[in-house]
Structure formats: structure tokens, C-alpha cells
Amino acid sequence: MEINEFKIQGDTNGVEWRVPILRFKGHDPKAPTVYLQAALHADELPGTAVLHFLCEQLRGLEKQGLIAGDITVVPSANPIGADQKIFSLNLGRFELGGRDNFNRSFPLISYDDRVSLLSKDTTLKAVDQLKTHLLSMALEADIVLDLHCDSEALLYAYICNEFWPRAKDLAATAGLDAVFLSDGESSAFEEAVAYAWRNCKEPKSEQRLVSTLEYRGERDVSQAMAKEDASGLVEFFKQRGIVSEKPAPQTEWQGVVVPLDDIEVIRADVSGTVLFHKNCGDKVDEGELIATVLTLPGRSENQQDYFAPQSGLVVSRSMQRFVHVQDQLMKIAGHKASKTKRKPGTLEQ
Ligand SMILES: [Zn+2]
């Protein structure tokens, strides 16, 4: 394993960020290459733990000469967000200076323009330097996995339509409960990678895959889970010939696959204390009570009940127990288009 880093000049004199890059050199130039990163939203740490144990397993495989394709790992992709500790809370989703979501506004460039991506680096704000460096590294790989998490959630992934169903091997080996088929209409990291590949003069490569993996909820950070999830990724690498070991026989993936239009994003229209009646992983029927918000506790008439708009699977819910108006309560993977209109792109800001 080789360790490098890239530097980001801060927006203030004397401030500099360093992002470690761990590289495993493959022995087969024809094998697919992989880029993985975690904690782009800096307070989403299950993926960082997964990549820590993935590197441990890869070092063992490296010693045995079993790494076929180059593997690049950035376990803590966002030191700017990691440092945003305000009133004891780590706020890692938005950059405080400009209110940018760290996983939006990635440059949408053609694949051929990737070589000039870093040329304007010194004139960019720190957050944009970070984005150009991450995208630049990702576009050198055939397979790009961006590890995030939800608030409280099952293990699920966003995958652009064009990579499905070829990505079923990832769903099976990573043990995904659900796949959300995205429309490719946002400027999230994953979709900037897909955009570049779509705008590429070279013939389309069947090896390519990019996905945002949501490793459950923010608090699902444990050694046992991270080791098992890392083993799932190694198994995926075996399936794709990145690790030259015989893959285990795979059974047909049994998870739920849903286009974004069929996801019910339930939002609060009042504020108060939320009582959930359903857990992540529960199946709900249309009209079933899923949550209650106590708007004025102690008074019987002041509570707001929320019901499932259609039957489906509860994939995620808020870890917060006080909600404000328009806060997200729950995501339900349904079977038909939601009546709530969705803007193209991502499900949330
Ligand atoms: Zn995230």
C-alpha cells in the first residue's frame, strides 16, 4: 500500500488541508480499476470505518499478490467538513462559508476535459479545490464507489439507470436492501462521474460503474458491521476480477429496486416531538399510521398523524426526535409514482 496526499489551500492565509490517498497497485493492466471514498459528508462515518477495514483486508491480499486492478481509497474525503464543529455538533453536510452541500455542484465536464480539471486549482475556493481533486481521481478509475449514510436507514444505494441491472453483483455482494435508480440529473459526485463518462469520445466501457452507497444510519458505526461490509466489497472485487481470487457463488439478489419517482419522502408540515410507529425495514400498507408529531404536548387535540401514501418498504427515517416544518420524517420505497412531485435530480438538498 502506498500512501500519498493532496493539499487544499484554505480560503484564509496560513490554512491548508491534507487529504490522505491510499493506493494498491494491481498486477493486471486489463483488470478494472477502482476508486472509493467515504465521508464526503464529513459527519457520515460508517463508510470511513468500512474503508479502514477494507484496507486491512487489501493489505493481506496484496501480500499474497492477489490484487489485479489498481485500487485507490480515500477514507476521509472531506477535512474541511470534519473540522466544522459548532456548539459541540459536527456539521459535515454543508460548507459553512458558502452554504454549499459538499456533495453537490461538482463540475459537469466531459471525460476528455478531466486532464485540465486541476489547472485552475489555485484560483478556486477550498471547497471547489476539494471537489475537483476528488472528481479528477475518480475519473481515472473504471468503478467509483462513494460511501455515505442516511439518518437512520437500511443499507441501500443510488445507481443511475444506465448501470442497472449490470450492477446487481454489487447489490448482492454488498448486501444491499434496496437500490434507488437515479435519473442522472444532479451535480452530485456520483452523477458528475456518470456525466463525464456519458460525454466521452471513447467507446462505452462495460466495466464502468458509479454508485453512492448509503451505509445505513449515522450511528451505525461498529467494528463488526464495518468488517462485514468490507468483506462484501472484497467479494464484489472478486466478482469483477479486481481481486484475483475465485468468487463465492452468488444467489439472486432479493432486494427492492425503485426509481426515484416511486420514493415517498414524507415531510413534516408542523413542528414538534415525533413518535415513529414504524421502523426501518418495516413493510407498510397504504393508509397505515407511520408517525405522529406532538405539536403542543399535553393537549389531546394538538397532534398530527402521518399515514403511508402507498404501500412499500420503510428505507429510512429521521434520527431527530424534534422536527421542524419541511423536515424529512421518512423515506418509503413504493411501487408506483408518488403523487408528490419531485424535481429532477436528488431526493434531498
Ligand atoms: Zn451523504
GROMACS .gro file of C-alpha atoms and ligand atoms in nm:
model
  350
    1MET     CA    1   0.000   0.000   0.000
    2GLU     CA    2   0.131   0.339  -0.098
    3ILE     CA    3   0.021   0.650   0.092
    4ASN     CA    4   0.006   0.993  -0.073
    5GLU     CA    5  -0.196   1.304  -0.012
    6PHE     CA    6  -0.331   1.606  -0.192
    7LYS     CA    7  -0.335   1.955  -0.047
    8ILE     CA    8  -0.611   2.213  -0.042
    9GLN     CA    9  -0.521   2.577   0.014
   10GLY     CA   10  -0.762   2.729   0.265
   11ASP     CA   11  -0.953   3.048   0.189
   12THR     CA   12  -0.753   3.216   0.468
   13ASN     CA   13  -0.376   3.268   0.467
   14GLY     CA   14  -0.193   3.001   0.664
   15VAL     CA   15  -0.471   2.742   0.641
   16GLU     CA   16  -0.409   2.423   0.445
   17TRP     CA   17  -0.587   2.087   0.433
   18ARG     CA   18  -0.431   1.749   0.355
   19VAL     CA   19  -0.630   1.454   0.227
   20PRO     CA   20  -0.464   1.109   0.251
   21ILE     CA   21  -0.488   0.875  -0.051
   22LEU     CA   22  -0.415   0.503  -0.010
   23ARG     CA   23  -0.324   0.314  -0.328
   24PHE     CA   24  -0.294  -0.058  -0.403
   25LYS     CA   25  -0.118  -0.135  -0.730
   26GLY     CA   26  -0.271  -0.413  -0.937
   27HIS     CA   27  -0.067  -0.666  -1.134
   28ASP     CA   28  -0.304  -0.693  -1.432
   29PRO     CA   29  -0.336  -0.384  -1.658
   30LYS     CA   30  -0.653  -0.532  -1.813
   31ALA     CA   31  -0.835  -0.564  -1.479
   32PRO     CA   32  -1.086  -0.289  -1.385
   33THR     CA   33  -0.956  -0.013  -1.160
   34VAL     CA   34  -1.147   0.116  -0.857
   35TYR     CA   35  -1.179   0.443  -0.668
   36LEU     CA   36  -1.353   0.452  -0.328
   37GLN     CA   37  -1.413   0.744  -0.097
   38ALA     CA   38  -1.602   0.797   0.230
   39ALA     CA   39  -1.723   1.084   0.448
   40LEU     CA   40  -1.764   1.339   0.168
   41HIS     CA   41  -2.044   1.446   0.400
   42ALA     CA   42  -1.795   1.462   0.680
   43ASP     CA   43  -2.023   1.353   0.964
   44GLU     CA   44  -2.127   1.032   0.782
   45LEU     CA   45  -1.875   0.788   0.924
   46PRO     CA   46  -1.995   0.430   0.863
   47GLY     CA   47  -1.814   0.436   0.526
   48THR     CA   48  -1.489   0.554   0.683
   49ALA     CA   49  -1.497   0.253   0.915
   50VAL     CA   50  -1.576   0.023   0.619
   51LEU     CA   51  -1.280   0.159   0.420
   52HIS     CA   52  -1.049   0.124   0.723
   53PHE     CA   53  -1.121  -0.249   0.740
   54LEU     CA   54  -1.123  -0.278   0.360
   55CYS     CA   55  -0.763  -0.150   0.355
   56GLU     CA   56  -0.671  -0.406   0.622
   57GLN     CA   57  -0.810  -0.684   0.402
   58LEU     CA   58  -0.648  -0.541   0.089
   59ARG     CA   59  -0.306  -0.532   0.258
   60GLY     CA   60  -0.342  -0.907   0.325
   61LEU     CA   61  -0.440  -0.971  -0.038
   62GLU     CA   62  -0.153  -0.750  -0.158
   63LYS     CA   63   0.097  -0.964   0.034
   64GLN     CA   64  -0.035  -1.270  -0.150
   65GLY     CA   65  -0.011  -1.092  -0.489
   66LEU     CA   66  -0.388  -1.115  -0.541
   67ILE     CA   67  -0.466  -0.753  -0.630
   68ALA     CA   68  -0.526  -0.747  -1.006
   69GLY     CA   69  -0.669  -0.396  -1.066
   70ASP     CA   70  -0.545  -0.068  -0.916
   71ILE     CA   71  -0.750   0.033  -0.608
   72THR     CA   72  -0.748   0.390  -0.474
   73VAL     CA   73  -0.903   0.457  -0.133
   74VAL     CA   74  -0.980   0.794   0.029
   75PRO     CA   75  -1.132   0.701   0.367
   76SER     CA   76  -1.180   1.059   0.493
   77ALA     CA   77  -1.259   1.263   0.184
   78ASN     CA   78  -1.351   1.591   0.350
   79PRO     CA   79  -1.126   1.750   0.615
   80ILE     CA   80  -1.299   2.087   0.566
   81GLY     CA   81  -1.632   1.946   0.682
   82ALA     CA   82  -1.470   1.732   0.952
   83ASP     CA   83  -1.338   2.049   1.114
   84GLN     CA   84  -1.676   2.224   1.126
   85LYS     CA   85  -1.755   2.170   1.492
   86ILE     CA   86  -2.014   2.421   1.607
   87PHE     CA   87  -2.158   2.419   1.959
   88SER     CA   88  -2.033   2.059   2.007
   89LEU     CA   89  -2.200   1.939   1.684
   90ASN     CA   90  -2.007   1.828   1.376
   91LEU     CA   91  -2.180   1.985   1.075
   92GLY     CA   92  -2.038   1.800   0.778
   93ARG     CA   93  -2.304   1.824   0.506
   94PHE     CA   94  -2.278   2.192   0.409
   95GLU     CA   95  -1.972   2.417   0.386
   96LEU     CA   96  -2.036   2.689   0.639
   97GLY     CA   97  -1.869   2.970   0.443
   98GLY     CA   98  -2.082   2.945   0.129
   99ARG     CA   99  -2.359   2.705   0.237
  100ASP     CA  100  -2.255   2.459  -0.041
  101ASN     CA  101  -2.360   2.099   0.001
  102PHE     CA  102  -2.027   1.910  -0.015
  103ASN     CA  103  -2.195   1.656  -0.245
  104ARG     CA  104  -2.346   1.897  -0.497
  105SER     CA  105  -2.208   2.141  -0.757
  106PHE     CA  106  -1.936   1.906  -0.880
  107PRO     CA  107  -1.806   2.024  -1.220
  108LEU     CA  108  -2.003   1.866  -1.505
  109ILE     CA  109  -1.729   1.813  -1.763
  110SER     CA  110  -1.663   1.576  -2.049
  111TYR     CA  111  -1.436   1.281  -1.985
  112ASP     CA  112  -1.170   1.429  -2.214
  113ASP     CA  113  -1.164   1.753  -2.013
  114ARG     CA  114  -1.059   1.568  -1.697
  115VAL     CA  115  -0.691   1.632  -1.776
  116SER     CA  116  -0.740   2.008  -1.734
  117LEU     CA  117  -0.960   1.974  -1.424
  118LEU     CA  118  -0.684   2.072  -1.181
  119SER     CA  119  -0.531   2.352  -1.390
  120LYS     CA  120  -0.742   2.632  -1.233
  121ASP     CA  121  -0.697   2.486  -0.887
  122THR     CA  122  -0.513   2.777  -0.725
  123THR     CA  123  -0.790   3.026  -0.806
  124LEU     CA  124  -1.068   2.813  -0.660
  125LYS     CA  125  -1.223   2.826  -0.314
  126ALA     CA  126  -1.110   2.546  -0.083
  127VAL     CA  127  -1.439   2.355  -0.119
  128ASP     CA  128  -1.411   2.365  -0.500
  129GLN     CA  129  -1.046   2.254  -0.491
  130LEU     CA  130  -1.165   1.956  -0.285
  131LYS     CA  131  -1.432   1.871  -0.542
  132THR     CA  132  -1.201   1.897  -0.843
  133HIS     CA  133  -0.936   1.676  -0.678
  134LEU     CA  134  -1.188   1.406  -0.583
  135LEU     CA  135  -1.350   1.408  -0.928
  136SER     CA  136  -1.013   1.405  -1.100
  137MET     CA  137  -0.905   1.091  -0.910
  138ALA     CA  138  -1.242   0.921  -0.964
  139LEU     CA  139  -1.228   0.973  -1.342
  140GLU     CA  140  -0.906   0.769  -1.359
  141ALA     CA  141  -1.098   0.460  -1.242
  142ASP     CA  142  -1.349   0.223  -1.405
  143ILE     CA  143  -1.551   0.168  -1.088
  144VAL     CA  144  -1.629   0.451  -0.845
  145LEU     CA  145  -1.796   0.396  -0.508
  146ASP     CA  146  -1.890   0.692  -0.287
  147LEU     CA  147  -1.974   0.579   0.067
  148HIS     CA  148  -2.235   0.785   0.256
  149CYS     CA  149  -2.509   0.713   0.508
  150ASP     CA  150  -2.862   0.831   0.581
  151SER     CA  151  -3.001   0.943   0.916
  152GLU     CA  152  -3.142   0.605   1.033
  153ALA     CA  153  -3.162   0.360   0.744
  154LEU     CA  154  -3.128   0.023   0.580
  155LEU     CA  155  -2.824  -0.040   0.359
  156TYR     CA  156  -2.912   0.098   0.016
  157ALA     CA  157  -2.754   0.262  -0.288
  158TYR     CA  158  -2.823   0.518  -0.558
  159ILE     CA  159  -2.733   0.384  -0.902
  160CYS     CA  160  -2.801   0.564  -1.232
  161ASN     CA  161  -3.046   0.383  -1.463
  162GLU     CA  162  -2.776   0.320  -1.722
  163PHE     CA  163  -2.577   0.093  -1.486
  164TRP     CA  164  -2.874  -0.126  -1.390
  165PRO     CA  165  -2.917  -0.427  -1.390
  166ARG     CA  166  -2.544  -0.482  -1.454
  167ALA     CA  167  -2.478  -0.359  -1.101
  168LYS     CA  168  -2.678  -0.643  -0.944
  169ASP     CA  169  -2.347  -0.805  -0.849
  170LEU     CA  170  -2.269  -0.501  -0.632
  171ALA     CA  171  -2.617  -0.514  -0.477
  172ALA     CA  172  -2.573  -0.885  -0.394
  173THR     CA  173  -2.216  -0.876  -0.264
  174ALA     CA  174  -2.257  -0.553  -0.065
  175GLY     CA  175  -2.579  -0.695   0.085
  176LEU     CA  176  -2.796  -0.401  -0.022
  177ASP     CA  177  -3.155  -0.398   0.099
  178ALA     CA  178  -3.264  -0.155  -0.173
  179VAL     CA  179  -3.144   0.023  -0.486
  180PHE     CA  180  -3.275   0.366  -0.581
  181LEU     CA  181  -3.244   0.419  -0.957
  182SER     CA  182  -3.140   0.781  -1.005
  183ASP     CA  183  -3.204   0.991  -1.313
  184GLY     CA  184  -2.856   1.141  -1.364
  185GLU     CA  185  -2.993   1.496  -1.338
  186SER     CA  186  -2.794   1.633  -1.044
  187SER     CA  187  -2.443   1.764  -0.983
  188ALA     CA  188  -2.368   1.517  -0.701
  189PHE     CA  189  -2.026   1.350  -0.715
  190GLU     CA  190  -2.172   1.023  -0.848
  191GLU     CA  191  -2.362   1.198  -1.124
  192ALA     CA  192  -2.065   1.417  -1.223
  193VAL     CA  193  -1.870   1.093  -1.280
  194ALA     CA  194  -2.157   0.943  -1.484
  195TYR     CA  195  -2.191   1.272  -1.677
  196ALA     CA  196  -1.822   1.264  -1.779
  197TRP     CA  197  -1.848   0.902  -1.890
  198ARG     CA  198  -2.164   0.983  -2.089
  199ASN     CA  199  -1.972   1.265  -2.262
  200CYS     CA  200  -1.676   1.056  -2.369
  201LYS     CA  201  -1.539   1.010  -2.722
  202GLU     CA  202  -1.410   0.661  -2.644
  203PRO     CA  203  -1.649   0.366  -2.683
  204LYS     CA  204  -1.861   0.299  -2.375
  205SER     CA  205  -1.686   0.064  -2.131
  206GLU     CA  206  -1.897  -0.219  -1.992
  207GLN     CA  207  -1.671  -0.228  -1.688
  208ARG     CA  208  -1.778   0.115  -1.567
  209LEU     CA  209  -1.997   0.162  -1.262
  210VAL     CA  210  -2.052   0.450  -1.023
  211SER     CA  211  -2.272   0.436  -0.714
  212THR     CA  212  -2.348   0.626  -0.395
  213LEU     CA  213  -2.375   0.365  -0.122
  214GLU     CA  214  -2.574   0.460   0.188
  215TYR     CA  215  -2.427   0.250   0.470
  216ARG     CA  216  -2.734   0.263   0.696
  217GLY     CA  217  -2.764   0.545   0.954
  218GLU     CA  218  -2.522   0.793   1.105
  219ARG     CA  219  -2.492   0.598   1.429
  220ASP     CA  220  -2.436   0.261   1.259
  221VAL     CA  221  -2.060   0.272   1.310
  222SER     CA  222  -1.925  -0.050   1.458
  223GLN     CA  223  -1.631  -0.281   1.405
  224ALA     CA  224  -1.850  -0.585   1.341
  225MET     CA  225  -2.065  -0.414   1.076
  226ALA     CA  226  -1.769  -0.238   0.911
  227LYS     CA  227  -1.567  -0.563   0.883
  228GLU     CA  228  -1.862  -0.747   0.730
  229ASP     CA  229  -1.932  -0.463   0.487
  230ALA     CA  230  -1.562  -0.451   0.389
  231SER     CA  231  -1.574  -0.826   0.317
  232GLY     CA  232  -1.876  -0.759   0.094
  233LEU     CA  233  -1.673  -0.511  -0.111
  234VAL     CA  234  -1.383  -0.757  -0.140
  235GLU     CA  235  -1.629  -1.017  -0.267
  236PHE     CA  236  -1.751  -0.762  -0.525
  237PHE     CA  237  -1.387  -0.708  -0.632
  238LYS     CA  238  -1.353  -1.085  -0.680
  239GLN     CA  239  -1.669  -1.092  -0.893
  240ARG     CA  240  -1.529  -0.816  -1.116
  241GLY     CA  241  -1.175  -0.956  -1.141
  242ILE     CA  242  -1.015  -0.675  -0.939
  243VAL     CA  243  -0.903  -0.928  -0.679
  244SER     CA  244  -0.779  -1.246  -0.845
  245GLU     CA  245  -0.938  -1.497  -0.615
  246LYS     CA  246  -1.226  -1.728  -0.703
  247PRO     CA  247  -1.555  -1.551  -0.621
  248ALA     CA  248  -1.811  -1.721  -0.399
  249PRO     CA  249  -2.123  -1.847  -0.580
  250GLN     CA  250  -2.390  -1.574  -0.565
  251THR     CA  251  -2.757  -1.623  -0.507
  252GLU     CA  252  -3.004  -1.396  -0.688
  253TRP     CA  253  -3.026  -1.055  -0.519
  254GLN     CA  254  -3.360  -1.025  -0.338
  255GLY     CA  255  -3.365  -0.653  -0.254
  256VAL     CA  256  -3.601  -0.381  -0.365
  257VAL     CA  257  -3.524  -0.171  -0.674
  258VAL     CA  258  -3.715   0.155  -0.709
  259PRO     CA  259  -3.695   0.459  -0.941
  260LEU     CA  260  -3.666   0.788  -0.752
  261ASP     CA  261  -4.018   0.887  -0.864
  262ASP     CA  262  -4.158   0.594  -0.661
  263ILE     CA  263  -3.993   0.701  -0.336
  264GLU     CA  264  -4.230   0.864  -0.089
  265VAL     CA  265  -4.034   1.131   0.100
  266ILE     CA  266  -4.261   1.209   0.396
  267ARG     CA  267  -4.206   1.560   0.531
  268ALA     CA  268  -4.344   1.725   0.843
  269ASP     CA  269  -4.587   2.011   0.787
  270VAL     CA  270  -4.589   2.103   1.157
  271SER     CA  271  -4.315   2.114   1.418
  272GLY     CA  272  -4.297   1.913   1.738
  273THR     CA  273  -4.190   1.590   1.900
  274VAL     CA  274  -4.205   1.297   1.662
  275LEU     CA  275  -4.322   0.949   1.761
  276PHE     CA  276  -4.248   0.690   1.494
  277HIS     CA  277  -4.482   0.395   1.459
  278LYS     CA  278  -4.267   0.216   1.201
  279ASN     CA  279  -3.901   0.115   1.193
  280CYS     CA  280  -3.658   0.098   0.902
  281GLY     CA  281  -3.718  -0.235   0.727
  282ASP     CA  282  -4.091  -0.245   0.809
  283LYS     CA  283  -4.334  -0.303   0.524
  284VAL     CA  284  -4.629  -0.066   0.537
  285ASP     CA  285  -4.970  -0.071   0.374
  286GLU     CA  286  -5.127   0.230   0.208
  287GLY     CA  287  -5.303   0.441   0.473
  288GLU     CA  288  -5.117   0.288   0.768
  289LEU     CA  289  -5.015   0.518   1.055
  290ILE     CA  290  -4.639   0.577   1.033
  291ALA     CA  291  -4.565   0.875   1.260
  292THR     CA  292  -4.724   1.124   1.496
  293VAL     CA  293  -4.594   1.473   1.569
  294LEU     CA  294  -4.698   1.623   1.905
  295THR     CA  295  -4.733   1.993   1.827
  296LEU     CA  296  -4.849   2.111   2.171
  297PRO     CA  297  -4.772   1.827   2.411
  298GLY     CA  298  -5.029   1.767   2.683
  299ARG     CA  299  -5.329   1.876   2.475
  300SER     CA  300  -5.514   1.592   2.308
  301GLU     CA  301  -5.630   1.788   2.004
  302ASN     CA  302  -5.285   1.903   1.904
  303GLN     CA  303  -5.117   1.616   1.731
  304GLN     CA  304  -5.058   1.548   1.365
  305ASP     CA  305  -5.069   1.192   1.234
  306TYR     CA  306  -4.888   1.083   0.916
  307PHE     CA  307  -5.001   0.789   0.703
  308ALA     CA  308  -4.828   0.588   0.431
  309PRO     CA  309  -4.930   0.738   0.092
  310GLN     CA  310  -4.885   0.395  -0.068
  311SER     CA  311  -4.768   0.051   0.042
  312GLY     CA  312  -4.394  -0.007   0.046
  313LEU     CA  313  -4.076  -0.055   0.247
  314VAL     CA  314  -3.954   0.194   0.511
  315VAL     CA  315  -3.595   0.254   0.397
  316SER     CA  316  -3.500   0.544   0.622
  317ARG     CA  317  -3.630   0.776   0.892
  318SER     CA  318  -3.501   1.079   1.076
  319MET     CA  319  -3.275   1.025   1.376
  320GLN     CA  320  -3.406   1.356   1.516
  321ARG     CA  321  -3.697   1.339   1.756
  322PHE     CA  322  -3.790   1.707   1.720
  323VAL     CA  323  -3.893   1.810   1.371
  324HIS     CA  324  -3.947   2.147   1.208
  325VAL     CA  325  -4.177   2.225   0.916
  326GLN     CA  326  -4.049   2.055   0.597
  327ASP     CA  327  -3.805   1.831   0.784
  328GLN     CA  328  -3.792   1.483   0.642
  329LEU     CA  329  -3.959   1.215   0.855
  330MET     CA  330  -3.924   0.903   0.645
  331LYS     CA  331  -3.847   0.754   0.302
  332ILE     CA  332  -4.073   0.474   0.181
  333ALA     CA  333  -3.982   0.277  -0.131
  334GLY     CA  334  -4.318   0.238  -0.305
  335HIS     CA  335  -4.449   0.050  -0.608
  336LYS     CA  336  -4.585   0.339  -0.816
  337ALA     CA  337  -4.504   0.703  -0.881
  338SER     CA  338  -4.552   0.926  -0.578
  339LYS     CA  339  -4.824   1.189  -0.603
  340THR     CA  340  -4.575   1.436  -0.453
  341LYS     CA  341  -4.399   1.600  -0.748
  342ARG     CA  342  -4.021   1.564  -0.747
  343LYS     CA  343  -3.773   1.798  -0.910
  344PRO     CA  344  -3.522   1.616  -1.136
  345GLY     CA  345  -3.200   1.523  -0.956
  346THR     CA  346  -3.155   1.422  -0.595
  347LEU     CA  347  -3.426   1.342  -0.338
  348GLU     CA  348  -3.292   1.593  -0.086
  349GLN     CA  349  -3.086   1.911  -0.071
  350ZN      ZN  350  -2.409   1.191   0.236
   0.00000   0.00000   0.00000
